[in-house]
Amino acid sequence: IASVVAGLIVLIPLGLRLYRRVRRLFSDAKHTRLVQSQLAEANQALKDAALEMQGAQCTFVFLDAEVIRSGRYEAAGYATLPRLQELEAKHPEWMQKQLLQRHLAYGRHAYREEILAVSHRWEQPDAPDASGVQLQAIREHLQDCPSIKLVWYDFWCMPQGGERTPTEKVDFKRMLQNINILYLGCSVL
C-alpha cells in the first residue's frame, strides 16, 4: 500500500500539470480563433469603408416600419418621433442598420418594395414634424403598403443637433454624401 500511495503522490502532480497544459492549449486555440475572427471582421469593415468612400455603397440607419404602422410609438408616449440619438438610446430595437449598394439601387431598384425614404420639409429648424402631421401621413401610407419594412426619415435616421459626437458627425456626412442611393433606389414619399 505504501508503494501505491508513493506512486500516487508522484503521479497526481504530473497529472495536474498535464491537465493545466492541455487546458492552456485549448484556451490558446480559443483565443487564436477569437483573434482570427476579429481580424476577419476588421478586414471586412475596411473593405466596406473603402466602398463607402467610393460611393458604391452606404450603411444607413432605418426605423422599423412596424413601429409606425402599428402605433407602437404612441404606446411609448410619442406624438411625433424624436431625433436619432434619442431613439437609439431609448428604443434601439426600433432601429436597424442596412447596407445599400448603388448598383442595386440605381439599376435594379432592389429596395423599392421594402424601404421607404421620406422627403419632407422641416416645420421648425429643430423639429421637422412638431405637429405630428407628417408622421400620421407616413403611418397611413405604411398601412396601405404592407411590404414596406423600413423607413428612412432624416431626423430619425441621421445624427442631429450641434452636439453630435465626432463619430456621429462622420456618420452624418457619409450618409448625406450617399443620400442619392435612398432617393433613387427606394420608394419615396
mmCIF file of C-alpha atoms in Angstrom:
data_model
loop_
_atom_site.group_PDB
_atom_site.id
_atom_site.type_symbol
_atom_site.label_atom_id
_atom_site.label_comp_id
_atom_site.label_asym_id
_atom_site.label_seq_id
_atom_site.Cartn_x
_atom_site.Cartn_y
_atom_site.Cartn_z
ATOM 1 C CA ILE A 1 0.000 0.000 0.000
ATOM 2 C CA ALA A 2 2.844 2.345 0.817
ATOM 3 C CA SER A 3 4.308 1.937 -2.655
ATOM 4 C CA VAL A 4 0.900 2.644 -4.267
ATOM 5 C CA VAL A 5 0.496 5.801 -2.166
ATOM 6 C CA ALA A 6 4.033 6.862 -3.033
ATOM 7 C CA GLY A 7 3.276 6.296 -6.725
ATOM 8 C CA LEU A 8 0.089 8.338 -6.484
ATOM 9 C CA ILE A 9 1.963 11.134 -4.745
ATOM 10 C CA VAL A 10 4.295 11.280 -7.736
ATOM 11 C CA LEU A 11 1.570 10.839 -10.412
ATOM 12 C CA ILE A 12 -1.012 13.317 -9.074
ATOM 13 C CA PRO A 13 1.208 16.408 -9.535
ATOM 14 C CA LEU A 14 2.215 15.148 -13.000
ATOM 15 C CA GLY A 15 -1.469 14.681 -13.879
ATOM 16 C CA LEU A 16 -2.313 18.160 -12.645
ATOM 17 C CA ARG A 17 0.496 19.682 -14.703
ATOM 18 C CA LEU A 18 -0.624 17.749 -17.780
ATOM 19 C CA TYR A 19 -4.224 18.857 -17.186
ATOM 20 C CA ARG A 20 -3.120 22.502 -16.886
ATOM 21 C CA ARG A 21 -1.088 22.282 -20.100
ATOM 22 C CA VAL A 22 -3.981 20.753 -22.038
ATOM 23 C CA ARG A 23 -6.346 23.391 -20.638
ATOM 24 C CA ARG A 24 -3.878 26.163 -21.627
ATOM 25 C CA LEU A 25 -3.590 24.730 -25.154
ATOM 26 C CA PHE A 26 -7.371 24.730 -25.555
ATOM 27 C CA SER A 27 -7.533 28.253 -24.170
ATOM 28 C CA ASP A 28 -4.793 29.394 -26.585
ATOM 29 C CA ALA A 29 -6.635 27.789 -29.515
ATOM 30 C CA LYS A 30 -9.877 29.517 -28.493
ATOM 31 C CA HIS A 31 -8.031 32.830 -28.192
ATOM 32 C CA THR A 32 -6.457 32.310 -31.632
ATOM 33 C CA ARG A 33 -9.894 31.650 -33.183
ATOM 34 C CA LEU A 34 -11.243 34.787 -31.495
ATOM 35 C CA VAL A 35 -8.364 36.915 -32.799
ATOM 36 C CA GLN A 36 -8.773 35.467 -36.304
ATOM 37 C CA SER A 37 -12.491 36.221 -36.207
ATOM 38 C CA GLN A 38 -11.847 39.791 -35.062
ATOM 39 C CA LEU A 39 -9.253 40.290 -37.808
ATOM 40 C CA ALA A 40 -11.652 38.981 -40.452
ATOM 41 C CA GLU A 41 -14.363 41.324 -39.150
ATOM 42 C CA ALA A 42 -11.956 44.291 -39.177
ATOM 43 C CA ASN A 43 -10.827 43.466 -42.724
ATOM 44 C CA GLN A 44 -14.435 43.314 -43.911
ATOM 45 C CA ALA A 45 -15.150 46.639 -42.201
ATOM 46 C CA LEU A 46 -12.171 48.199 -44.002
ATOM 47 C CA LYS A 47 -13.364 46.843 -47.356
ATOM 48 C CA ASP A 48 -16.863 48.180 -46.690
ATOM 49 C CA ALA A 49 -15.456 51.575 -45.665
ATOM 50 C CA ALA A 50 -13.419 51.758 -48.876
ATOM 51 C CA LEU A 51 -16.531 51.007 -50.951
ATOM 52 C CA GLU A 52 -18.487 53.616 -48.998
ATOM 53 C CA MET A 53 -15.774 56.201 -49.635
ATOM 54 C CA GLN A 54 -16.068 55.434 -53.353
ATOM 55 C CA GLY A 55 -19.846 55.898 -53.175
ATOM 56 C CA ALA A 56 -20.512 52.294 -54.220
ATOM 57 C CA GLN A 57 -22.471 51.539 -51.069
ATOM 58 C CA CYS A 58 -23.541 53.072 -47.783
ATOM 59 C CA THR A 59 -24.777 51.823 -44.449
ATOM 60 C CA PHE A 60 -27.897 53.704 -43.422
ATOM 61 C CA VAL A 61 -29.942 53.634 -40.237
ATOM 62 C CA PHE A 62 -33.647 52.891 -40.628
ATOM 63 C CA LEU A 63 -36.702 52.817 -38.406
ATOM 64 C CA ASP A 64 -38.704 49.585 -38.318
ATOM 65 C CA ALA A 65 -41.875 50.406 -40.292
ATOM 66 C CA GLU A 66 -43.965 48.322 -37.920
ATOM 67 C CA VAL A 67 -43.262 50.809 -35.104
ATOM 68 C CA ILE A 68 -45.168 53.424 -37.100
ATOM 69 C CA ARG A 69 -47.699 51.161 -38.809
ATOM 70 C CA SER A 70 -48.830 49.588 -35.519
ATOM 71 C CA GLY A 71 -48.748 52.809 -33.483
ATOM 72 C CA ARG A 72 -46.121 51.392 -31.118
ATOM 73 C CA TYR A 73 -44.594 54.884 -30.930
ATOM 74 C CA GLU A 74 -47.860 56.170 -29.403
ATOM 75 C CA ALA A 75 -47.796 53.403 -26.800
ATOM 76 C CA ALA A 76 -44.267 54.620 -25.924
ATOM 77 C CA GLY A 77 -45.654 58.128 -25.324
ATOM 78 C CA TYR A 78 -44.663 59.868 -28.578
ATOM 79 C CA ALA A 79 -46.971 62.130 -30.591
ATOM 80 C CA THR A 80 -44.117 62.568 -33.053
ATOM 81 C CA LEU A 81 -40.779 60.790 -33.107
ATOM 82 C CA PRO A 82 -37.589 62.289 -31.639
ATOM 83 C CA ARG A 83 -34.173 62.542 -33.239
ATOM 84 C CA LEU A 84 -31.988 59.506 -33.912
ATOM 85 C CA GLN A 85 -29.849 59.836 -30.794
ATOM 86 C CA GLU A 86 -32.900 59.574 -28.506
ATOM 87 C CA LEU A 87 -34.396 56.716 -30.499
ATOM 88 C CA GLU A 88 -31.152 54.744 -30.308
ATOM 89 C CA ALA A 89 -30.827 55.427 -26.571
ATOM 90 C CA LYS A 90 -34.410 54.620 -25.579
ATOM 91 C CA HIS A 91 -35.572 52.197 -28.274
ATOM 92 C CA PRO A 92 -32.583 50.586 -30.013
ATOM 93 C CA GLU A 93 -34.796 47.658 -31.038
ATOM 94 C CA TRP A 94 -36.720 50.041 -33.301
ATOM 95 C CA MET A 95 -33.623 50.923 -35.323
ATOM 96 C CA GLN A 96 -31.846 48.835 -37.937
ATOM 97 C CA LYS A 97 -28.677 49.394 -39.949
ATOM 98 C CA GLN A 98 -28.621 48.183 -43.507
ATOM 99 C CA LEU A 99 -26.046 48.365 -46.240
ATOM 100 C CA LEU A 100 -27.429 49.628 -49.558
ATOM 101 C CA GLN A 101 -25.458 49.176 -52.752
ATOM 102 C CA ARG A 102 -25.552 51.763 -55.509
ATOM 103 C CA HIS A 103 -25.752 49.291 -58.403
ATOM 104 C CA LEU A 104 -28.770 47.573 -56.827
ATOM 105 C CA ALA A 105 -30.456 50.882 -56.057
ATOM 106 C CA TYR A 106 -29.943 52.576 -59.416
ATOM 107 C CA GLY A 107 -30.297 49.868 -61.991
ATOM 108 C CA ARG A 108 -32.458 47.299 -60.299
ATOM 109 C CA HIS A 109 -34.438 49.346 -57.779
ATOM 110 C CA ALA A 110 -33.899 46.411 -55.440
ATOM 111 C CA TYR A 111 -35.000 48.326 -52.354
ATOM 112 C CA ARG A 112 -38.313 49.793 -53.548
ATOM 113 C CA GLU A 113 -40.572 47.094 -52.169
ATOM 114 C CA GLU A 114 -39.221 47.118 -48.622
ATOM 115 C CA ILE A 115 -37.716 50.568 -47.919
ATOM 116 C CA LEU A 116 -39.471 53.932 -47.811
ATOM 117 C CA ALA A 117 -37.430 57.153 -47.924
ATOM 118 C CA VAL A 118 -39.376 60.224 -46.858
ATOM 119 C CA SER A 119 -38.739 63.591 -48.496
ATOM 120 C CA HIS A 120 -40.254 66.391 -46.449
ATOM 121 C CA ARG A 121 -39.906 69.970 -45.330
ATOM 122 C CA TRP A 122 -38.988 70.913 -41.788
ATOM 123 C CA GLU A 123 -41.744 72.746 -39.908
ATOM 124 C CA GLN A 124 -39.224 74.311 -37.493
ATOM 125 C CA PRO A 125 -35.409 74.466 -37.549
ATOM 126 C CA ASP A 126 -35.108 71.995 -34.674
ATOM 127 C CA ALA A 127 -38.323 69.991 -35.191
ATOM 128 C CA PRO A 128 -39.255 68.790 -38.672
ATOM 129 C CA ASP A 129 -42.638 67.436 -37.600
ATOM 130 C CA ALA A 130 -43.577 69.294 -34.427
ATOM 131 C CA SER A 131 -47.298 68.802 -35.075
ATOM 132 C CA GLY A 132 -47.073 65.089 -35.913
ATOM 133 C CA VAL A 133 -48.898 65.594 -39.213
ATOM 134 C CA GLN A 134 -46.039 64.108 -41.263
ATOM 135 C CA LEU A 135 -45.830 61.053 -39.007
ATOM 136 C CA GLN A 136 -49.555 60.475 -39.412
ATOM 137 C CA ALA A 137 -49.255 60.699 -43.224
ATOM 138 C CA ILE A 138 -46.369 58.209 -43.136
ATOM 139 C CA ARG A 139 -48.437 55.868 -40.948
ATOM 140 C CA GLU A 140 -51.362 55.995 -43.389
ATOM 141 C CA HIS A 141 -49.014 55.257 -46.286
ATOM 142 C CA LEU A 142 -47.470 52.301 -44.434
ATOM 143 C CA GLN A 143 -50.889 50.870 -43.661
ATOM 144 C CA ASP A 144 -51.586 50.910 -47.415
ATOM 145 C CA CYS A 145 -48.175 49.387 -48.232
ATOM 146 C CA PRO A 146 -47.617 46.320 -46.028
ATOM 147 C CA SER A 147 -44.498 45.260 -47.971
ATOM 148 C CA ILE A 148 -42.509 48.209 -46.590
ATOM 149 C CA LYS A 149 -40.330 47.040 -43.715
ATOM 150 C CA LEU A 150 -38.012 50.021 -43.130
ATOM 151 C CA VAL A 151 -38.473 53.806 -43.115
ATOM 152 C CA TRP A 152 -35.792 56.427 -43.619
ATOM 153 C CA TYR A 153 -36.613 59.932 -42.385
ATOM 154 C CA ASP A 154 -33.596 62.186 -41.861
ATOM 155 C CA PHE A 155 -34.433 63.346 -38.323
ATOM 156 C CA TRP A 156 -34.988 59.779 -37.099
ATOM 157 C CA CYS A 157 -32.210 58.146 -39.087
ATOM 158 C CA MET A 158 -29.246 60.549 -39.179
ATOM 159 C CA PRO A 159 -27.474 62.073 -36.145
ATOM 160 C CA GLN A 160 -28.966 65.501 -35.447
ATOM 161 C CA GLY A 161 -28.020 68.597 -33.492
ATOM 162 C CA GLY A 162 -24.947 70.668 -32.797
ATOM 163 C CA GLU A 163 -23.765 68.382 -30.009
ATOM 164 C CA ARG A 164 -23.072 65.407 -32.282
ATOM 165 C CA THR A 165 -20.074 63.290 -31.336
ATOM 166 C CA PRO A 166 -17.141 63.102 -33.781
ATOM 167 C CA THR A 167 -18.355 59.651 -34.897
ATOM 168 C CA GLU A 168 -21.880 60.976 -35.400
ATOM 169 C CA LYS A 169 -20.520 63.845 -37.494
ATOM 170 C CA VAL A 170 -18.668 61.378 -39.721
ATOM 171 C CA ASP A 171 -21.770 59.167 -39.994
ATOM 172 C CA PHE A 172 -23.936 62.168 -40.884
ATOM 173 C CA LYS A 173 -21.549 63.321 -43.612
ATOM 174 C CA ARG A 174 -21.133 59.800 -45.010
ATOM 175 C CA MET A 175 -24.887 59.231 -45.224
ATOM 176 C CA LEU A 176 -25.545 62.693 -46.625
ATOM 177 C CA GLN A 177 -22.977 62.146 -49.398
ATOM 178 C CA ASN A 178 -24.775 58.936 -50.387
ATOM 179 C CA ILE A 179 -28.361 60.124 -49.972
ATOM 180 C CA ASN A 180 -28.975 59.616 -53.688
ATOM 181 C CA ILE A 181 -28.911 55.848 -53.093
ATOM 182 C CA LEU A 182 -32.031 56.260 -50.955
ATOM 183 C CA TYR A 183 -33.959 58.603 -53.208
ATOM 184 C CA LEU A 184 -33.134 56.775 -56.433
ATOM 185 C CA GLY A 185 -33.352 53.235 -55.126
ATOM 186 C CA CYS A 186 -36.184 53.171 -52.585
ATOM 187 C CA SER A 187 -39.844 54.089 -52.565
ATOM 188 C CA VAL A 188 -40.167 57.794 -51.884
ATOM 189 C CA LEU A 189 -42.970 59.568 -50.095
#
